[in-house]
Amino acid sequence: AQTVTQSQPEMSVQEAETVTLSCTYDTSESDYYLFWYKQPPSRQMILVIRQEAYKQQNATENRFSVNFQKAAKSFSLKISDSQLGDAAMYFCAYRSNYGNQFYFGTGTSLTVIP
Amino acid sequence: NAGVMQNPRHLVRRRGQEARLRCSPMKGHSHVYWYRQLPEEGLKFMVYLQKENIIDESGMPKERFSAEFPKEGPSILRIQQVVRGDSAAYFCASSPLSGTSYEQYFGPGTRLTVT
């Protein structure tokens, strides 16, 4: 089964600064999708950004961007101009092109310092 | 368009009782997924259903757990004879198609506490 690893249980960033959350995954497949989800204290899972493995261009959504390194099986999330509302747990997730389930990492708790 | 609805949001059961968790997918979505999140962990896949069919239940415990998605009404995750280890947040997600380009839309979760 695929595994997703988030090696940073906790991270902190000063408001308006930039922070990068790391994620690596293990797979033998070539076609798959990667996602970052945000889980605030309300526990609602909110999709932040997604990346198709066949696309070389890194996905970007406003202040959120990814650094997708397919050969290294790395998928980091960069948050620019951090805001207090960005404080949450962030989960990296993998989905195969041949299956339906998501595989989640254990999460990174992000604190934003005013 | 309402999002994925789950109820109840909080459920307390004594050991040995039954727990029923409900999930109404987004309008137009016919695929439902259930995940469990234990404290300090990520979400773990349990089961994938389409209307009246269980497609993949590879993540479901073999005993006490069952799921259904009837032709009419919400999807139900049922846990019989609950034990303390069943205490967790249970999330439901839905998608319009099984095509992998569609992300899954998550509900707010049900937090089950077994006393």
Short mmCIF file of C-alpha atoms in Angstrom, two decimals:
data_model
loop_
_atom_site.label_atom_id
_atom_site.label_comp_id
_atom_site.label_asym_id
_atom_site.label_seq_id
_atom_site.Cartn_x
_atom_site.Cartn_y
_atom_site.Cartn_z
CA ALA A 1 0.00 0.00 0.00
CA GLN A 2 1.07 3.55 -0.57
CA THR A 3 2.45 5.45 2.38
CA VAL A 4 2.54 9.17 2.97
CA THR A 5 5.02 10.67 5.41
CA GLN A 6 4.92 14.09 7.01
CA SER A 7 8.06 14.42 9.07
CA GLN A 8 7.18 17.72 10.76
CA PRO A 9 4.58 17.19 13.51
CA GLU A 10 4.61 20.91 14.31
CA MET A 11 5.68 24.07 12.54
CA SER A 12 5.39 27.73 13.34
CA VAL A 13 5.65 30.88 11.24
CA GLN A 14 5.50 34.58 11.87
CA GLU A 15 2.53 36.34 10.37
CA ALA A 16 3.28 37.59 6.82
CA GLU A 17 6.26 35.24 6.49
CA THR A 18 6.61 32.13 4.36
CA VAL A 19 6.57 28.55 5.58
CA THR A 20 7.09 25.23 3.81
CA LEU A 21 5.52 21.97 4.93
CA SER A 22 7.12 18.78 3.72
CA CYS A 23 5.56 15.56 2.48
CA THR A 24 7.04 12.45 0.93
CA TYR A 25 5.28 9.41 -0.37
CA ASP A 26 6.08 5.92 -1.46
CA THR A 27 4.55 4.42 -4.58
CA SER A 28 5.46 2.25 -7.53
CA GLU A 29 2.78 3.85 -9.70
CA SER A 30 3.36 6.54 -12.29
CA ASP A 31 -0.12 8.03 -12.42
CA TYR A 32 -1.58 9.48 -9.27
CA TYR A 33 -2.84 12.63 -7.60
CA LEU A 34 -1.57 14.51 -4.59
CA PHE A 35 -3.50 16.83 -2.32
CA TRP A 36 -3.02 19.12 0.64
CA TYR A 37 -5.94 19.42 3.03
CA LYS A 38 -6.32 21.88 5.88
CA GLN A 39 -8.11 20.92 9.08
CA PRO A 40 -8.85 23.88 11.39
CA PRO A 41 -10.11 23.38 14.96
CA SER A 42 -13.61 22.88 13.57
CA ARG A 43 -12.20 19.61 12.12
CA GLN A 44 -13.70 20.33 8.70
CA MET A 45 -11.36 19.03 6.01
CA ILE A 46 -10.76 21.75 3.45
CA LEU A 47 -8.98 21.15 0.16
CA VAL A 48 -6.07 23.55 -0.24
CA ILE A 49 -4.42 22.44 -3.46
CA ARG A 50 -4.03 19.41 -5.71
CA GLN A 51 -1.40 18.20 -8.18
CA GLU A 52 -1.70 15.70 -11.00
CA ALA A 53 1.44 13.58 -11.25
CA TYR A 54 1.52 13.81 -15.05
CA LYS A 55 1.81 17.58 -14.89
CA GLN A 56 5.31 18.96 -14.53
CA GLN A 57 4.13 22.44 -13.61
CA ASN A 58 3.69 23.02 -9.91
CA ALA A 59 0.15 23.85 -8.82
CA THR A 60 -0.59 27.28 -7.35
CA GLU A 61 -3.64 28.63 -5.57
CA ASN A 62 -3.23 32.23 -4.47
CA ARG A 63 -0.80 32.19 -1.50
CA PHE A 64 -0.43 28.40 -1.64
CA SER A 65 1.94 26.62 -3.97
CA VAL A 66 3.58 23.24 -4.14
CA ASN A 67 7.01 21.97 -5.02
CA PHE A 68 6.37 18.63 -6.70
CA GLN A 69 9.47 16.52 -7.25
CA LYS A 70 8.23 13.31 -8.85
CA ALA A 71 11.56 11.49 -8.97
CA ALA A 72 12.19 12.25 -5.32
CA LYS A 73 8.54 11.50 -4.43
CA SER A 74 8.30 14.78 -2.63
CA PHE A 75 5.33 17.15 -2.45
CA SER A 76 5.89 20.18 -0.23
CA LEU A 77 3.43 22.99 0.43
CA LYS A 78 4.56 26.60 0.56
CA ILE A 79 2.37 29.17 2.25
CA SER A 80 3.33 32.75 1.46
CA ASP A 81 2.30 35.83 3.43
CA SER A 82 1.02 33.65 6.26
CA GLN A 83 -2.17 34.77 7.94
CA LEU A 84 -3.62 33.97 11.35
CA GLY A 85 -6.38 32.02 9.62
CA ASP A 86 -3.83 29.64 8.18
CA ALA A 87 -3.29 28.10 11.60
CA ALA A 88 -4.52 24.51 11.35
CA MET A 89 -3.46 20.91 10.85
CA TYR A 90 -2.30 20.26 7.32
CA PHE A 91 -2.58 16.82 5.79
CA CYS A 92 -0.87 15.57 2.67
CA ALA A 93 -2.84 12.93 0.74
CA TYR A 94 -2.18 10.56 -2.14
CA ARG A 95 -4.68 9.02 -4.51
CA SER A 96 -3.84 6.38 -7.07
CA ASN A 97 -5.13 6.61 -10.61
CA TYR A 98 -6.34 3.04 -10.16
CA GLY A 99 -8.09 3.22 -6.84
CA ASN A 100 -10.56 5.32 -4.98
CA GLN A 101 -9.22 5.79 -1.51
CA PHE A 102 -7.00 8.54 -0.23
CA TYR A 103 -3.88 7.82 1.80
CA PHE A 104 -3.19 10.51 4.37
CA GLY A 105 -0.07 11.51 6.23
CA THR A 106 -0.15 12.06 9.98
CA GLY A 107 -0.38 15.82 9.63
CA THR A 108 1.60 18.95 10.49
CA SER A 109 0.21 21.37 13.04
CA LEU A 110 0.90 24.92 11.86
CA THR A 111 0.95 27.81 14.32
CA VAL A 112 0.94 31.38 13.05
CA ILE A 113 2.55 33.85 15.43
CA PRO A 114 1.14 37.40 15.36
CA ASN B 1 -25.37 23.63 -3.05
CA ALA B 2 -25.07 22.25 0.46
CA GLY B 3 -21.89 20.44 1.34
CA VAL B 4 -21.54 16.95 2.73
CA MET B 5 -23.72 16.61 5.81
CA GLN B 6 -22.96 14.35 8.71
CA ASN B 7 -24.99 13.74 11.82
CA PRO B 8 -24.76 13.64 14.62
CA ARG B 9 -21.69 15.81 15.10
CA HIS B 10 -21.05 14.29 18.49
CA LEU B 11 -22.16 10.88 19.70
CA VAL B 12 -21.60 9.33 23.09
CA ARG B 13 -22.17 5.63 23.58
CA ARG B 14 -21.52 3.22 26.42
CA ARG B 15 -19.50 0.11 25.78
CA GLY B 16 -21.67 -2.55 24.14
CA GLN B 17 -24.15 -0.14 22.57
CA GLU B 18 -24.62 0.48 18.88
CA ALA B 19 -23.51 3.62 17.04
CA ARG B 20 -25.12 4.82 13.81
CA LEU B 21 -23.42 7.57 11.86
CA ARG B 22 -25.15 9.22 8.93
CA CYS B 23 -23.77 10.90 5.86
CA SER B 24 -25.62 12.79 3.14
CA PRO B 25 -23.37 13.42 0.14
CA MET B 26 -23.35 16.59 -1.85
CA LYS B 27 -26.16 16.95 -4.34
CA GLY B 28 -25.32 15.08 -7.51
CA HIS B 29 -22.67 12.93 -5.85
CA SER B 30 -23.19 9.19 -5.97
CA HIS B 31 -19.95 8.02 -4.39
CA VAL B 32 -19.37 7.98 -0.64
CA TYR B 33 -16.24 7.22 1.36
CA TRP B 34 -15.84 6.72 5.08
CA TYR B 35 -12.63 7.50 6.96
CA ARG B 36 -11.64 7.21 10.60
CA GLN B 37 -9.30 9.59 12.38
CA LEU B 38 -7.80 8.44 15.64
CA PRO B 39 -6.29 11.08 17.96
CA GLU B 40 -3.02 12.52 16.66
CA GLU B 41 -3.31 10.58 13.40
CA GLY B 42 -4.32 11.17 9.82
CA LEU B 43 -7.49 9.86 8.26
CA LYS B 44 -7.61 6.16 7.46
CA PHE B 45 -9.82 4.80 4.70
CA MET B 46 -12.57 2.43 5.75
CA VAL B 47 -15.04 1.86 2.93
CA TYR B 48 -16.15 3.14 -0.46
CA LEU B 49 -19.78 2.85 -1.56
CA GLN B 50 -21.95 3.70 -4.49
CA LYS B 51 -25.72 3.60 -4.35
CA GLU B 52 -26.74 0.13 -3.12
CA ASN B 53 -23.21 -1.24 -3.60
CA ILE B 54 -20.10 -1.63 -1.50
CA ILE B 55 -17.19 -1.15 -3.88
CA ASP B 56 -14.21 -1.39 -1.54
CA GLU B 57 -14.33 -2.27 2.14
CA SER B 58 -10.68 -3.13 2.53
CA GLY B 59 -10.26 -0.70 5.43
CA MET B 60 -13.23 -1.89 7.45
CA PRO B 61 -12.65 -3.99 10.57
CA LYS B 62 -13.97 -7.48 9.92
CA GLU B 63 -16.31 -7.52 12.88
CA ARG B 64 -18.88 -5.13 14.31
CA PHE B 65 -18.58 -2.56 11.50
CA SER B 66 -20.91 -2.30 8.52
CA ALA B 67 -21.85 0.35 5.99
CA GLU B 68 -24.62 0.91 3.53
CA PHE B 69 -25.71 3.48 0.98
CA PRO B 70 -29.32 2.78 0.07
CA LYS B 71 -31.08 3.94 -3.05
CA GLU B 72 -32.87 6.55 -0.98
CA GLY B 73 -31.51 8.30 2.06
CA PRO B 74 -28.11 8.83 3.60
CA SER B 75 -25.19 6.48 3.88
CA ILE B 76 -24.98 4.78 7.27
CA LEU B 77 -21.89 3.58 9.11
CA ARG B 78 -22.94 1.20 11.84
CA ILE B 79 -20.77 0.04 14.71
CA GLN B 80 -22.18 -2.70 16.89
CA GLN B 81 -21.13 -3.40 20.47
CA VAL B 82 -18.82 -0.40 20.60
CA VAL B 83 -15.58 -0.55 22.58
CA ARG B 84 -13.34 2.25 23.89
CA GLY B 85 -11.00 1.81 20.94
CA ASP B 86 -13.78 2.88 18.58
CA SER B 87 -13.60 6.41 19.99
CA ALA B 88 -12.52 8.55 17.05
CA ALA B 89 -13.68 11.10 14.51
CA TYR B 90 -15.44 9.52 11.55
CA PHE B 91 -15.43 11.45 8.32
CA CYS B 92 -17.54 10.96 5.26
CA ALA B 93 -16.53 12.24 1.83
CA SER B 94 -18.32 12.26 -1.49
CA SER B 95 -17.40 12.65 -5.13
CA PRO B 96 -19.47 12.95 -8.30
CA LEU B 97 -17.65 10.24 -10.22
CA SER B 98 -15.04 7.62 -9.55
CA GLY B 99 -12.68 9.34 -11.96
CA THR B 100 -9.57 10.19 -10.06
CA SER B 101 -9.46 13.75 -11.25
CA TYR B 102 -12.23 14.51 -8.79
CA GLU B 103 -11.17 15.30 -5.28
CA GLN B 104 -13.29 14.14 -2.42
CA TYR B 105 -15.40 16.62 -0.51
CA PHE B 106 -15.43 16.01 3.19
CA GLY B 107 -18.14 16.44 5.77
CA PRO B 108 -17.50 17.95 9.21
CA GLY B 109 -17.14 14.55 10.84
CA THR B 110 -18.81 12.76 13.72
CA ARG B 111 -16.88 12.50 16.94
CA LEU B 112 -17.72 9.23 18.65
CA THR B 113 -16.90 8.85 22.32
CA VAL B 114 -17.29 5.48 23.97
CA THR B 115 -17.51 5.57 27.74
#
